[in-house]
Every structure is written in C-alpha cells, then in structure tokens.
Amino acid sequence: MTARARIAVIGAGWWATTVHIPALMVNPHAELVAICDPNPARAQSAAAEADAHGYTDVTEMLAAEGLDGVIIATPHSTHYAIAAEALKAGVNVLVEKPLATSASDAWELVTMAADRGLLLAAGLTYHYAAQAPAIRDAVRHEIGELRSVNAEFSSSTGDFFVVVDENSANPNDPKAPHATTYSDPSTGGGQAHTQLTHLLGGLLWAAEEQATHVAAMTENHGLRVDLVDSFSFRLEGGALCVASSTGTTAPGVPPRHRIRFHGTKGMVEWDLLKAQADVFLEGGTVRQLENPDHLPAYGRERVSESFVNSILTNAPTPAPGAFAAASVALIEAALFAAESGKTITVPQAPFDIRES
Ligand SMILES: NC(=O)c1ccc[n+]([C@@H]2O[C@H](COP(=O)([O-])OP(=O)(O)OC[C@H]3O[C@@H](n4cnc5c(N)ncnc54)[C@H](O)[C@@H]3O)[C@@H](O)[C@H]2O)c1
C-alpha cells in the first residue's frame, strides 16, 4: 500500500478549484501531484496554488506522473474519453457527474474498470453522506417490495444554462460564468445531465435496480437545453416512479432534493440536502437516520476523501460506476422519450449492476 495516494485533477474549472483541489491539499493521505486543463493559464495558476505540476495534455500527464488516481471535473461530454484514457493507463478514476452522456460510453467505462481491477467512482455528492449507506440499506431491506418512488430535485440553476458570450467573460477565471459547460446540448448541458443525475443516481443505487421504460416531458423555456424535466419510469421489479426537476427555483426559495420510496412494508423518505432520512414501518414505527452533528450535511469534500481512502484501503465506493451508468442510461432514454413523445425501453447494462 502506498503511504499517500498520488492524485491528479483533470479540469481546473469552478468545481475543481473550489472543492476537489482545496480538499486534496489538506488531505494527509493524498499527494496532489498534478493538475491538467487545456487552458494553460488555468492549469498553471491552479498548479502553482497547489504546488503541483501543471499540464495541458492528459496523455502527457498520465505518462509522466505515476498516478494512483485521477479526479475528472471537466464538461460532461469529455468525461468518457478522459476516463477511458486514464483507465487504460492503469489509473483509478473518480468522474464527476454525469459519468458519461450515453449509456454505451458509461457501460464501457464500468467494464474497462472491472476488467482491470480499477476503481470507477462517480462524483454523486449525496452518496458520500455518512448516512447514505444506511438509507440505501433501509430501502433495500426494510420496506418490503418497492411499489412506487416519488422524487424531486429543484434548484436555482437556470443561470447555468444561459448561453454566455465567451468574449464577455474572462476565460482564465475558473469562477467566471460557464460559457458552454452547461448551456450547450453538444457538451451534455441541461438540467437532466447536470442535476437530475444526482437524484436518479441516488434512486437507482438505493433501489438496486435499473429502469426499464420511461416516458418524459421537458421544457427549455427559450434555452438550448432542458430546464424543467418530468420523467415517469418503471424499475425492473415493477415499481413505478416519478422524478421531477426544475432549475427555476426562485431566489430565496429553498431548494428541495428528496426521494420517497414506498414499499409493501414501509416507506423511506430521503432528504438529500439534509443528508438524513425517516424510515416509516408498518405498525407505526418511525426511525430517523440523522446526519452526525460534526459533519456538514452537504459534504462536498468527502468525495475526494472517500476516493483516496478507497484507493489506499480497497474500501468500496459509495458511488459505484455501475449505478451512475444506470442513471446515464435512464437520462439518455428519457431525453429521447421527451423528444419523440413516446414511451421508450431503457437499454439494460450488459453486466449485472449489483456485482459491479
Ligand atoms: N458534484 C457536484 O455537486 C458538482 C457541482 C458542480 C459541478 N460538478 C461537475 O464538475 C464538472 C466540472 O464542472 P465545472 O462547473 O467546474 O465546469 P467549468 O466549466 O468551470 O470547468 C471545466 C474545466 O474543464 C476544462 N476542460 C475542458 N475540456 C477538457 C479536457 N478535455 N481535458 C481537461 N480539461 C478540460 C475547461 O477548460 C475548464 O477549466 C462537471 O461534470 C459538473 O457537472 C459537480
């Protein structure tokens, strides 16, 4: 076992520079050795800040640094190619959400990682909460057969999806408005890939099932990408689910990120933002799974911490690639369903997602 995991961050934009890089810099089990971004100014300034090597080319960095793991925080449509290259180089991978923008790409990453005995984790932040595994276990083992799931993700993300004039923003400022990362259909922008992916990743992971059929409607409200989504879908075991998501939550109105799992013997209500759940069982028993006081409910820093820990100890990741891939497959099919106005059969993974 390496004393400290040698980690690189790929993408030196908003999320990497505000969350992953600062968290890695204070993690005693991680050595942040390199940062890569095709924008040389971003790569150099982030690398200088972290006392790491700066790169503009992923291939060159992978060949030079002898890495244990990479964290990929780049635009959605770039995730697959970068992750595939890192896995081929024998490096463990944490990919920000969504894992990829097509089911076939997502499944290929899962298969590549499994074939090589490497870790493939997704940056689905809510899975890393202290109680998330207990909430998952309550859904899987305490509430009987799942019959229905009701899920909501509302946020004020509308501004992310507005097309920004690249000339009006400083392209070297990672905190400047994102010119194309979220606003362009070709880069995998929009509410579904950006936000619903959190909700659906959590839903499928807790239920331990894939979706089989989906009908959907989306609204763009003048944008080039979806801003409001309503998905209705069936899981393998027959449970019927509704997931709705909007990026239009008004300023000052609290966002809601919640999933209710209704089983034949009880119900679990998971509040993702509070990192807690209520478990209601037949006969009137209520159990609360509360976030420990000493941990923040929104533990963004725990994502890289968990990745490093899994590399060093082989501990399983709470956000396995297989379930993140299942949510990619559902979103891809749902966006097609919305476009075509038809109920779509969701393609199934070419492996058992429960064993991946
Ligand atoms: N888990 C969460 O809650 C959460 C929150 C915010 C963002 N994210 C995710 O983080 C990722 C990055 O988002 P962001 O807001 O930081 O975007 P951003 O646009 O601010 O930054 C993306 C960076 O990637 C760089 N880049 C583009 N193509 C690249 C390539 N081929 N190789 C290396 N770098 C490349 C860009 O130059 C840019 O600096 C996205 O997947 C996003 O969904 C996750």
mmCIF file of C-alpha atoms and ligand atoms in Angstrom:
data_model
loop_
_atom_site.group_PDB
_atom_site.id
_atom_site.type_symbol
_atom_site.label_atom_id
_atom_site.label_comp_id
_atom_site.label_asym_id
_atom_site.label_seq_id
_atom_site.Cartn_x
_atom_site.Cartn_y
_atom_site.Cartn_z
ATOM 1 C CA MET A 1 0.000 0.000 0.000
ATOM 2 C CA THR A 2 1.276 3.452 -0.986
ATOM 3 C CA ALA A 3 1.617 5.719 2.050
ATOM 4 C CA ARG A 4 -0.121 8.541 0.235
ATOM 5 C CA ALA A 5 -2.144 8.225 -2.951
ATOM 6 C CA ARG A 6 -0.706 10.161 -5.902
ATOM 7 C CA ILE A 7 -3.655 12.067 -7.320
ATOM 8 C CA ALA A 8 -4.167 14.391 -10.295
ATOM 9 C CA VAL A 9 -7.135 16.615 -11.019
ATOM 10 C CA ILE A 10 -8.250 16.979 -14.634
ATOM 11 C CA GLY A 11 -10.173 20.187 -15.330
ATOM 12 C CA ALA A 12 -9.278 23.317 -13.364
ATOM 13 C CA GLY A 13 -12.676 24.985 -13.528
ATOM 14 C CA TRP A 14 -15.187 26.082 -10.927
ATOM 15 C CA TRP A 15 -15.853 22.774 -9.147
ATOM 16 C CA ALA A 16 -12.278 21.513 -9.145
ATOM 17 C CA THR A 17 -10.789 24.780 -7.870
ATOM 18 C CA THR A 18 -13.426 25.366 -5.186
ATOM 19 C CA VAL A 19 -13.932 21.785 -3.951
ATOM 20 C CA HIS A 20 -11.629 18.963 -5.074
ATOM 21 C CA ILE A 21 -8.285 20.787 -5.196
ATOM 22 C CA PRO A 22 -8.644 22.527 -1.794
ATOM 23 C CA ALA A 23 -9.845 19.248 -0.215
ATOM 24 C CA LEU A 24 -6.925 17.273 -1.637
ATOM 25 C CA MET A 25 -4.433 19.916 -0.492
ATOM 26 C CA VAL A 26 -5.378 19.326 3.157
ATOM 27 C CA ASN A 27 -5.849 15.553 2.908
ATOM 28 C CA PRO A 28 -2.894 13.892 4.704
ATOM 29 C CA HIS A 29 -3.481 10.671 2.730
ATOM 30 C CA ALA A 30 -3.276 12.342 -0.672
ATOM 31 C CA GLU A 31 -0.434 13.846 -2.645
ATOM 32 C CA LEU A 32 -1.894 16.217 -5.231
ATOM 33 C CA VAL A 33 0.883 15.901 -7.790
ATOM 34 C CA ALA A 34 -0.615 17.327 -10.978
ATOM 35 C CA ILE A 35 -3.427 19.417 -12.443
ATOM 36 C CA CYS A 36 -4.395 19.345 -16.108
ATOM 37 C CA ASP A 37 -6.525 21.760 -18.125
ATOM 38 C CA PRO A 38 -6.293 22.616 -21.844
ATOM 39 C CA ASN A 39 -6.399 26.284 -20.843
ATOM 40 C CA PRO A 40 -2.727 26.914 -19.909
ATOM 41 C CA ALA A 41 -3.487 29.875 -17.639
ATOM 42 C CA ARG A 42 -5.989 27.843 -15.607
ATOM 43 C CA ALA A 43 -3.647 24.832 -15.454
ATOM 44 C CA GLN A 44 -0.682 26.926 -14.328
ATOM 45 C CA SER A 45 -2.472 29.037 -11.732
ATOM 46 C CA ALA A 46 -4.231 26.051 -10.133
ATOM 47 C CA ALA A 47 -0.975 24.047 -10.159
ATOM 48 C CA ALA A 48 1.011 26.927 -8.639
ATOM 49 C CA GLU A 49 -1.579 27.332 -5.884
ATOM 50 C CA ALA A 50 -1.426 23.601 -5.081
ATOM 51 C CA ASP A 51 2.350 23.291 -5.541
ATOM 52 C CA ALA A 52 1.662 20.632 -8.189
ATOM 53 C CA HIS A 53 2.796 20.109 -11.799
ATOM 54 C CA GLY A 54 0.615 21.821 -14.392
ATOM 55 C CA TYR A 55 -0.280 20.140 -17.690
ATOM 56 C CA THR A 56 -2.394 20.989 -20.707
ATOM 57 C CA ASP A 57 -2.327 17.444 -22.080
ATOM 58 C CA VAL A 58 -3.831 14.433 -20.277
ATOM 59 C CA THR A 59 -1.753 11.847 -22.171
ATOM 60 C CA GLU A 60 1.491 13.596 -21.266
ATOM 61 C CA MET A 61 0.464 13.853 -17.621
ATOM 62 C CA LEU A 62 -0.557 10.187 -17.345
ATOM 63 C CA ALA A 63 2.775 9.108 -18.862
ATOM 64 C CA ALA A 64 4.860 11.319 -16.568
ATOM 65 C CA GLU A 65 3.301 11.183 -13.114
ATOM 66 C CA GLY A 66 2.901 7.535 -11.963
ATOM 67 C CA LEU A 67 -0.568 8.285 -10.622
ATOM 68 C CA ASP A 68 -2.776 6.218 -8.330
ATOM 69 C CA GLY A 69 -5.922 8.133 -9.219
ATOM 70 C CA VAL A 70 -7.392 10.979 -11.254
ATOM 71 C CA ILE A 71 -10.400 13.158 -10.491
ATOM 72 C CA ILE A 72 -12.143 14.317 -13.662
ATOM 73 C CA ALA A 73 -14.055 17.607 -13.376
ATOM 74 C CA THR A 74 -14.494 18.662 -16.991
ATOM 75 C CA PRO A 75 -17.520 19.320 -19.242
ATOM 76 C CA HIS A 76 -19.886 16.324 -19.379
ATOM 77 C CA SER A 77 -19.234 15.298 -22.975
ATOM 78 C CA THR A 78 -15.478 14.979 -22.263
ATOM 79 C CA HIS A 79 -15.819 12.571 -19.310
ATOM 80 C CA TYR A 80 -15.854 9.311 -21.280
ATOM 81 C CA ALA A 81 -12.701 9.858 -23.362
ATOM 82 C CA ILE A 82 -10.644 11.152 -20.427
ATOM 83 C CA ALA A 83 -11.804 8.395 -18.066
ATOM 84 C CA ALA A 84 -11.169 5.709 -20.701
ATOM 85 C CA GLU A 85 -7.638 7.003 -21.244
ATOM 86 C CA ALA A 86 -6.900 7.024 -17.523
ATOM 87 C CA LEU A 87 -8.286 3.504 -17.034
ATOM 88 C CA LYS A 88 -6.225 2.245 -19.987
ATOM 89 C CA ALA A 89 -3.180 3.759 -18.273
ATOM 90 C CA GLY A 90 -3.996 1.676 -15.159
ATOM 91 C CA VAL A 91 -5.185 4.591 -13.013
ATOM 92 C CA ASN A 92 -8.196 4.635 -10.664
ATOM 93 C CA VAL A 93 -10.847 7.155 -11.682
ATOM 94 C CA LEU A 94 -13.363 9.420 -9.990
ATOM 95 C CA VAL A 95 -15.559 11.062 -12.619
ATOM 96 C CA GLU A 96 -17.754 13.996 -11.768
ATOM 97 C CA LYS A 97 -21.417 13.503 -12.582
ATOM 98 C CA PRO A 98 -22.752 12.521 -15.029
ATOM 99 C CA LEU A 99 -20.455 9.520 -15.534
ATOM 100 C CA ALA A 100 -20.914 9.954 -19.292
ATOM 101 C CA THR A 101 -23.578 11.261 -21.644
ATOM 102 C CA SER A 102 -24.526 7.956 -23.299
ATOM 103 C CA ALA A 103 -25.297 4.540 -21.855
ATOM 104 C CA SER A 104 -22.863 2.763 -24.167
ATOM 105 C CA ASP A 105 -19.982 5.019 -23.075
ATOM 106 C CA ALA A 106 -20.906 4.671 -19.396
ATOM 107 C CA TRP A 107 -21.114 0.874 -19.598
ATOM 108 C CA GLU A 108 -17.794 0.701 -21.413
ATOM 109 C CA LEU A 109 -16.127 2.609 -18.574
ATOM 110 C CA VAL A 110 -17.631 0.221 -15.995
ATOM 111 C CA THR A 111 -16.424 -2.799 -17.971
ATOM 112 C CA MET A 112 -12.957 -1.338 -18.518
ATOM 113 C CA ALA A 113 -12.543 -0.638 -14.805
ATOM 114 C CA ALA A 114 -13.800 -4.099 -13.801
ATOM 115 C CA ASP A 115 -11.535 -5.866 -16.326
ATOM 116 C CA ARG A 116 -8.527 -4.004 -14.952
ATOM 117 C CA GLY A 117 -9.447 -4.274 -11.268
ATOM 118 C CA LEU A 118 -9.578 -0.477 -11.024
ATOM 119 C CA LEU A 119 -11.931 1.768 -9.107
ATOM 120 C CA LEU A 120 -14.526 3.755 -11.054
ATOM 121 C CA ALA A 121 -16.404 6.139 -8.762
ATOM 122 C CA ALA A 122 -18.862 8.903 -9.614
ATOM 123 C CA GLY A 123 -18.988 12.395 -8.092
ATOM 124 C CA LEU A 124 -22.582 11.920 -6.931
ATOM 125 C CA THR A 125 -22.092 14.043 -3.824
ATOM 126 C CA TYR A 126 -25.133 12.872 -1.835
ATOM 127 C CA HIS A 127 -23.946 9.235 -1.810
ATOM 128 C CA TYR A 128 -20.954 10.302 0.285
ATOM 129 C CA ALA A 129 -23.074 11.481 3.243
ATOM 130 C CA ALA A 130 -22.442 9.485 6.412
ATOM 131 C CA GLN A 131 -25.967 8.007 6.492
ATOM 132 C CA ALA A 132 -26.312 7.305 2.773
ATOM 133 C CA PRO A 133 -25.332 3.604 3.033
ATOM 134 C CA ALA A 134 -27.792 3.113 5.939
ATOM 135 C CA ILE A 135 -30.528 4.853 3.933
ATOM 136 C CA ARG A 136 -29.758 2.590 0.971
ATOM 137 C CA ASP A 137 -29.937 -0.483 3.240
ATOM 138 C CA ALA A 138 -33.309 0.630 4.666
ATOM 139 C CA VAL A 139 -34.698 0.909 1.130
ATOM 140 C CA ARG A 140 -33.289 -2.464 0.099
ATOM 141 C CA HIS A 141 -34.079 -4.493 3.224
ATOM 142 C CA GLU A 142 -36.703 -2.881 5.473
ATOM 143 C CA ILE A 143 -39.664 -1.694 3.442
ATOM 144 C CA GLY A 144 -40.646 -4.850 1.579
ATOM 145 C CA GLU A 145 -41.201 -4.851 -2.149
ATOM 146 C CA LEU A 146 -40.798 -1.482 -3.774
ATOM 147 C CA ARG A 147 -44.017 -0.318 -5.431
ATOM 148 C CA SER A 148 -43.570 3.386 -6.094
ATOM 149 C CA VAL A 149 -40.938 6.131 -5.910
ATOM 150 C CA ASN A 150 -41.594 9.844 -5.852
ATOM 151 C CA ALA A 151 -38.565 12.112 -6.356
ATOM 152 C CA GLU A 152 -37.985 15.870 -6.616
ATOM 153 C CA PHE A 153 -34.908 17.967 -7.371
ATOM 154 C CA SER A 154 -35.454 21.705 -7.514
ATOM 155 C CA SER A 155 -32.649 24.237 -7.742
ATOM 156 C CA SER A 156 -31.798 27.737 -8.917
ATOM 157 C CA THR A 157 -29.533 26.537 -11.677
ATOM 158 C CA GLY A 158 -31.291 28.359 -14.522
ATOM 159 C CA ASP A 159 -28.417 30.832 -14.947
ATOM 160 C CA PHE A 160 -26.015 27.959 -15.597
ATOM 161 C CA PHE A 161 -27.900 27.100 -18.762
ATOM 162 C CA VAL A 162 -27.947 30.573 -20.290
ATOM 163 C CA VAL A 163 -25.587 30.968 -23.233
ATOM 164 C CA VAL A 164 -22.730 33.272 -22.220
ATOM 165 C CA ASP A 165 -20.845 35.423 -24.704
ATOM 166 C CA GLU A 166 -17.355 33.933 -24.344
ATOM 167 C CA ASN A 167 -15.817 37.314 -25.152
ATOM 168 C CA SER A 168 -17.605 38.977 -22.248
ATOM 169 C CA ALA A 169 -16.164 36.608 -19.641
ATOM 170 C CA ASN A 170 -12.541 36.221 -18.605
ATOM 171 C CA PRO A 171 -11.755 32.747 -19.993
ATOM 172 C CA ASN A 172 -8.917 32.344 -17.497
ATOM 173 C CA ASP A 173 -11.122 32.884 -14.466
ATOM 174 C CA PRO A 174 -12.398 29.466 -13.377
ATOM 175 C CA LYS A 175 -15.177 31.110 -11.383
ATOM 176 C CA ALA A 176 -16.452 33.176 -14.343
ATOM 177 C CA PRO A 177 -19.775 32.180 -15.915
ATOM 178 C CA HIS A 178 -19.508 28.908 -17.775
ATOM 179 C CA ALA A 179 -19.590 29.700 -21.478
ATOM 180 C CA THR A 180 -20.613 26.268 -22.746
ATOM 181 C CA THR A 181 -20.220 23.678 -19.973
ATOM 182 C CA TYR A 182 -23.911 23.586 -19.031
ATOM 183 C CA SER A 183 -25.696 25.573 -21.752
ATOM 184 C CA ASP A 184 -24.839 23.568 -24.837
ATOM 185 C CA PRO A 185 -26.645 20.346 -25.824
ATOM 186 C CA SER A 186 -23.465 19.095 -27.528
ATOM 187 C CA THR A 187 -21.452 19.266 -24.292
ATOM 188 C CA GLY A 188 -24.150 17.424 -22.313
ATOM 189 C CA GLY A 189 -25.627 20.531 -20.689
ATOM 190 C CA GLY A 190 -29.115 20.946 -19.227
ATOM 191 C CA GLN A 191 -30.932 20.147 -16.010
ATOM 192 C CA ALA A 192 -31.166 16.382 -16.558
ATOM 193 C CA HIS A 193 -27.450 15.685 -17.020
ATOM 194 C CA THR A 194 -26.449 18.383 -14.526
ATOM 195 C CA GLN A 195 -28.947 17.941 -11.692
ATOM 196 C CA LEU A 196 -31.418 15.089 -12.181
ATOM 197 C CA THR A 197 -28.410 12.798 -12.461
ATOM 198 C CA HIS A 198 -27.916 13.278 -8.677
ATOM 199 C CA LEU A 199 -31.497 12.267 -7.925
ATOM 200 C CA LEU A 200 -31.670 9.333 -10.340
ATOM 201 C CA GLY A 201 -28.223 8.089 -9.334
ATOM 202 C CA GLY A 202 -29.373 8.019 -5.701
ATOM 203 C CA LEU A 203 -32.729 6.470 -6.545
ATOM 204 C CA LEU A 204 -31.339 3.591 -8.629
ATOM 205 C CA TRP A 205 -28.466 2.954 -6.212
ATOM 206 C CA ALA A 206 -30.769 2.744 -3.190
ATOM 207 C CA ALA A 207 -33.334 0.607 -5.046
ATOM 208 C CA GLU A 208 -30.528 -1.513 -6.572
ATOM 209 C CA GLU A 209 -32.413 -1.628 -9.848
ATOM 210 C CA GLN A 210 -32.278 -0.295 -13.393
ATOM 211 C CA ALA A 211 -35.138 1.480 -15.114
ATOM 212 C CA THR A 212 -36.818 -0.492 -17.912
ATOM 213 C CA HIS A 213 -39.246 2.006 -19.513
ATOM 214 C CA VAL A 214 -39.585 5.784 -19.448
ATOM 215 C CA ALA A 215 -41.970 8.473 -20.677
ATOM 216 C CA ALA A 216 -40.902 12.077 -20.252
ATOM 217 C CA MET A 217 -41.560 15.731 -20.901
ATOM 218 C CA THR A 218 -39.028 18.560 -20.784
ATOM 219 C CA GLU A 219 -39.268 22.340 -21.156
ATOM 220 C CA ASN A 220 -36.440 24.598 -22.311
ATOM 221 C CA HIS A 221 -38.110 27.966 -21.685
ATOM 222 C CA GLY A 222 -36.134 29.552 -24.519
ATOM 223 C CA LEU A 223 -32.789 27.928 -23.658
ATOM 224 C CA ARG A 224 -30.902 25.462 -25.842
ATOM 225 C CA VAL A 225 -31.073 22.780 -23.142
ATOM 226 C CA ASP A 226 -33.744 21.341 -20.824
ATOM 227 C CA LEU A 227 -34.548 23.453 -17.753
ATOM 228 C CA VAL A 228 -37.611 21.620 -16.362
ATOM 229 C CA ASP A 229 -37.959 17.842 -16.542
ATOM 230 C CA SER A 230 -40.678 15.369 -15.672
ATOM 231 C CA PHE A 231 -39.813 11.673 -16.005
ATOM 232 C CA SER A 232 -42.155 8.749 -15.379
ATOM 233 C CA PHE A 233 -40.477 5.356 -15.364
ATOM 234 C CA ARG A 234 -40.687 1.702 -14.330
ATOM 235 C CA LEU A 235 -37.993 -0.225 -12.467
ATOM 236 C CA GLU A 236 -37.016 -3.853 -13.106
ATOM 237 C CA GLY A 237 -39.065 -5.055 -10.130
ATOM 238 C CA GLY A 238 -42.183 -3.231 -11.386
ATOM 239 C CA ALA A 239 -42.105 -0.136 -9.149
ATOM 240 C CA LEU A 240 -43.495 2.942 -10.870
ATOM 241 C CA CYS A 241 -41.515 6.141 -10.342
ATOM 242 C CA VAL A 242 -41.938 9.842 -10.943
ATOM 243 C CA ALA A 243 -38.995 12.245 -10.918
ATOM 244 C CA SER A 244 -39.459 15.936 -11.445
ATOM 245 C CA SER A 245 -36.764 18.557 -11.567
ATOM 246 C CA THR A 246 -36.622 22.264 -12.186
ATOM 247 C CA GLY A 247 -33.769 24.736 -12.394
ATOM 248 C CA THR A 248 -36.207 27.615 -11.910
ATOM 249 C CA THR A 249 -36.451 27.802 -8.119
ATOM 250 C CA ALA A 250 -36.818 31.499 -7.311
ATOM 251 C CA PRO A 251 -34.050 33.284 -5.368
ATOM 252 C CA GLY A 252 -34.632 32.909 -1.625
ATOM 253 C CA VAL A 253 -36.883 29.873 -2.047
ATOM 254 C CA PRO A 254 -35.254 26.776 -0.537
ATOM 255 C CA PRO A 255 -34.309 24.011 -2.966
ATOM 256 C CA ARG A 256 -35.729 20.511 -2.392
ATOM 257 C CA HIS A 257 -33.856 17.302 -3.143
ATOM 258 C CA ARG A 258 -35.994 14.440 -1.891
ATOM 259 C CA ILE A 259 -36.856 10.853 -2.713
ATOM 260 C CA ARG A 260 -39.743 8.845 -1.207
ATOM 261 C CA PHE A 261 -39.518 5.069 -1.595
ATOM 262 C CA HIS A 262 -42.880 3.327 -0.966
ATOM 263 C CA GLY A 263 -42.651 -0.417 -0.242
ATOM 264 C CA THR A 264 -45.197 -3.049 0.811
ATOM 265 C CA LYS A 265 -43.982 -2.821 4.441
ATOM 266 C CA GLY A 266 -42.916 0.777 4.829
ATOM 267 C CA MET A 267 -41.626 3.988 3.337
ATOM 268 C CA VAL A 268 -38.235 5.737 3.325
ATOM 269 C CA GLU A 269 -38.142 9.488 2.838
ATOM 270 C CA TRP A 270 -34.594 10.588 1.968
ATOM 271 C CA ASP A 271 -33.827 14.286 2.240
ATOM 272 C CA LEU A 272 -30.625 14.541 0.234
ATOM 273 C CA LEU A 273 -29.877 18.140 1.201
ATOM 274 C CA LYS A 274 -30.153 17.415 4.921
ATOM 275 C CA ALA A 275 -28.323 14.082 4.455
ATOM 276 C CA GLN A 276 -30.964 12.332 6.547
ATOM 277 C CA ALA A 277 -33.966 10.038 6.189
ATOM 278 C CA ASP A 278 -37.095 8.963 8.007
ATOM 279 C CA VAL A 279 -37.953 5.270 7.853
ATOM 280 C CA PHE A 280 -41.673 4.559 8.396
ATOM 281 C CA LEU A 281 -42.552 0.912 9.011
ATOM 282 C CA GLU A 282 -45.897 -0.900 9.140
ATOM 283 C CA GLY A 283 -47.423 -0.717 12.612
ATOM 284 C CA GLY A 284 -46.380 2.910 13.019
ATOM 285 C CA THR A 285 -42.679 2.594 13.846
ATOM 286 C CA VAL A 286 -40.629 5.587 12.757
ATOM 287 C CA ARG A 287 -36.836 5.599 12.727
ATOM 288 C CA GLN A 288 -34.687 8.591 11.913
ATOM 289 C CA LEU A 289 -31.328 8.346 10.218
ATOM 290 C CA GLU A 290 -29.748 11.674 11.073
ATOM 291 C CA ASN A 291 -26.550 13.238 9.822
ATOM 292 C CA PRO A 292 -23.974 13.376 12.639
ATOM 293 C CA ASP A 293 -23.715 16.881 14.127
ATOM 294 C CA HIS A 294 -19.989 17.132 13.470
ATOM 295 C CA LEU A 295 -20.358 16.567 9.715
ATOM 296 C CA PRO A 296 -21.741 19.094 7.223
ATOM 297 C CA ALA A 297 -24.958 17.912 5.552
ATOM 298 C CA TYR A 298 -23.545 18.821 2.157
ATOM 299 C CA GLY A 299 -20.162 17.122 2.428
ATOM 300 C CA ARG A 300 -18.604 18.065 -0.896
ATOM 301 C CA GLU A 301 -15.093 17.479 0.441
ATOM 302 C CA ARG A 302 -15.920 13.885 1.369
ATOM 303 C CA VAL A 303 -15.981 12.883 -2.315
ATOM 304 C CA SER A 304 -12.226 13.123 -2.899
ATOM 305 C CA GLU A 305 -11.544 11.941 0.665
ATOM 306 C CA SER A 306 -13.554 8.774 0.030
ATOM 307 C CA PHE A 307 -11.850 8.222 -3.350
ATOM 308 C CA VAL A 308 -8.399 8.442 -1.769
ATOM 309 C CA ASN A 309 -9.474 6.136 1.063
ATOM 310 C CA SER A 310 -10.820 3.552 -1.402
ATOM 311 C CA ILE A 311 -7.553 3.625 -3.338
ATOM 312 C CA LEU A 312 -5.496 3.091 -0.195
ATOM 313 C CA THR A 313 -7.717 0.568 1.625
ATOM 314 C CA ASN A 314 -9.838 -1.055 -1.129
ATOM 315 C CA ALA A 315 -12.971 0.143 0.686
ATOM 316 C CA PRO A 316 -15.941 0.077 -1.719
ATOM 317 C CA THR A 317 -17.012 3.436 -3.088
ATOM 318 C CA PRO A 318 -20.480 4.680 -2.088
ATOM 319 C CA ALA A 319 -20.970 5.890 -5.665
ATOM 320 C CA PRO A 320 -20.113 2.898 -7.869
ATOM 321 C CA GLY A 321 -19.821 3.453 -11.604
ATOM 322 C CA ALA A 322 -22.445 0.807 -12.412
ATOM 323 C CA PHE A 323 -25.344 2.689 -10.786
ATOM 324 C CA ALA A 324 -24.103 6.018 -12.142
ATOM 325 C CA ALA A 325 -24.160 4.304 -15.557
ATOM 326 C CA ALA A 326 -27.740 3.133 -14.938
ATOM 327 C CA SER A 327 -28.768 6.746 -14.361
ATOM 328 C CA VAL A 328 -26.984 7.804 -17.571
ATOM 329 C CA ALA A 329 -28.971 5.141 -19.465
ATOM 330 C CA LEU A 330 -32.221 6.387 -17.935
ATOM 331 C CA ILE A 331 -31.498 10.048 -18.733
ATOM 332 C CA GLU A 332 -30.461 9.289 -22.295
ATOM 333 C CA ALA A 333 -33.681 7.298 -22.849
ATOM 334 C CA ALA A 334 -35.807 9.954 -21.092
ATOM 335 C CA LEU A 335 -34.456 12.782 -23.246
ATOM 336 C CA PHE A 336 -35.240 10.656 -26.292
ATOM 337 C CA ALA A 337 -38.714 9.924 -24.894
ATOM 338 C CA ALA A 338 -39.339 13.642 -24.408
ATOM 339 C CA GLU A 339 -38.227 14.410 -27.943
ATOM 340 C CA SER A 340 -40.219 11.610 -29.554
ATOM 341 C CA GLY A 341 -43.300 11.797 -27.321
ATOM 342 C CA LYS A 342 -43.135 8.008 -26.913
ATOM 343 C CA THR A 343 -42.551 5.639 -24.027
ATOM 344 C CA ILE A 344 -39.032 4.303 -24.520
ATOM 345 C CA THR A 345 -37.484 0.989 -23.475
ATOM 346 C CA VAL A 346 -34.384 1.803 -21.435
ATOM 347 C CA PRO A 347 -31.413 -0.274 -22.637
ATOM 348 C CA GLN A 348 -30.077 -2.600 -19.922
ATOM 349 C CA ALA A 349 -26.444 -2.864 -18.825
ATOM 350 C CA PRO A 350 -24.501 -5.732 -20.426
ATOM 351 C CA PHE A 351 -23.436 -6.844 -16.903
ATOM 352 C CA ASP A 352 -25.085 -7.385 -13.518
ATOM 353 C CA ILE A 353 -25.064 -3.907 -11.972
ATOM 354 C CA ARG A 354 -25.352 -5.460 -8.492
ATOM 355 C CA GLU A 355 -21.997 -7.203 -8.863
ATOM 356 C CA SER A 356 -20.052 -4.337 -10.397
HETATM 357 N N1 LIG B 1 -20.952 17.004 -7.625
HETATM 358 C C1 LIG B 1 -21.463 18.215 -7.713
HETATM 359 O O1 LIG B 1 -22.326 18.574 -6.934
HETATM 360 C C2 LIG B 1 -20.959 19.138 -8.788
HETATM 361 C C3 LIG B 1 -21.135 20.533 -8.695
HETATM 362 C C4 LIG B 1 -20.647 21.335 -9.728
HETATM 363 C C5 LIG B 1 -20.044 20.759 -10.849
HETATM 364 N N2 LIG B 1 -19.921 19.403 -10.906
HETATM 365 C C6 LIG B 1 -19.352 18.753 -12.085
HETATM 366 O O2 LIG B 1 -17.984 19.092 -12.223
HETATM 367 C C7 LIG B 1 -17.629 19.067 -13.607
HETATM 368 C C8 LIG B 1 -16.968 20.391 -13.959
HETATM 369 O O3 LIG B 1 -17.900 21.438 -13.758
HETATM 370 P P1 LIG B 1 -17.410 22.958 -13.584
HETATM 371 O O4 LIG B 1 -18.596 23.708 -13.156
HETATM 372 O O5 LIG B 1 -16.165 23.001 -12.792
HETATM 373 O O6 LIG B 1 -17.089 23.326 -15.106
HETATM 374 P P2 LIG B 1 -16.126 24.500 -15.624
HETATM 375 O O7 LIG B 1 -16.614 24.856 -16.978
HETATM 376 O O8 LIG B 1 -15.993 25.573 -14.610
HETATM 377 O O9 LIG B 1 -14.713 23.798 -15.714
HETATM 378 C C9 LIG B 1 -14.423 22.780 -16.628
HETATM 379 C C10 LIG B 1 -12.926 22.834 -16.884
HETATM 380 O O10 LIG B 1 -12.589 21.710 -17.691
HETATM 381 C C11 LIG B 1 -11.634 22.151 -18.642
HETATM 382 N N3 LIG B 1 -11.651 21.216 -19.763
HETATM 383 C C12 LIG B 1 -12.430 21.222 -20.853
HETATM 384 N N4 LIG B 1 -12.137 20.166 -21.642
HETATM 385 C C13 LIG B 1 -11.140 19.500 -21.032
HETATM 386 C C14 LIG B 1 -10.390 18.353 -21.362
HETATM 387 N N5 LIG B 1 -10.641 17.656 -22.482
HETATM 388 N N6 LIG B 1 -9.427 17.950 -20.510
HETATM 389 C C15 LIG B 1 -9.174 18.623 -19.374
HETATM 390 N N7 LIG B 1 -9.859 19.741 -19.001
HETATM 391 C C16 LIG B 1 -10.835 20.166 -19.833
HETATM 392 C C17 LIG B 1 -12.062 23.560 -19.013
HETATM 393 O O11 LIG B 1 -11.000 24.302 -19.588
HETATM 394 C C18 LIG B 1 -12.487 24.094 -17.647
HETATM 395 O O12 LIG B 1 -11.407 24.721 -16.969
HETATM 396 C C19 LIG B 1 -18.936 18.784 -14.358
HETATM 397 O O13 LIG B 1 -19.016 17.413 -14.612
HETATM 398 C C20 LIG B 1 -20.005 19.194 -13.386
HETATM 399 O O14 LIG B 1 -21.252 18.553 -13.567
HETATM 400 C C21 LIG B 1 -20.349 18.600 -9.900
#
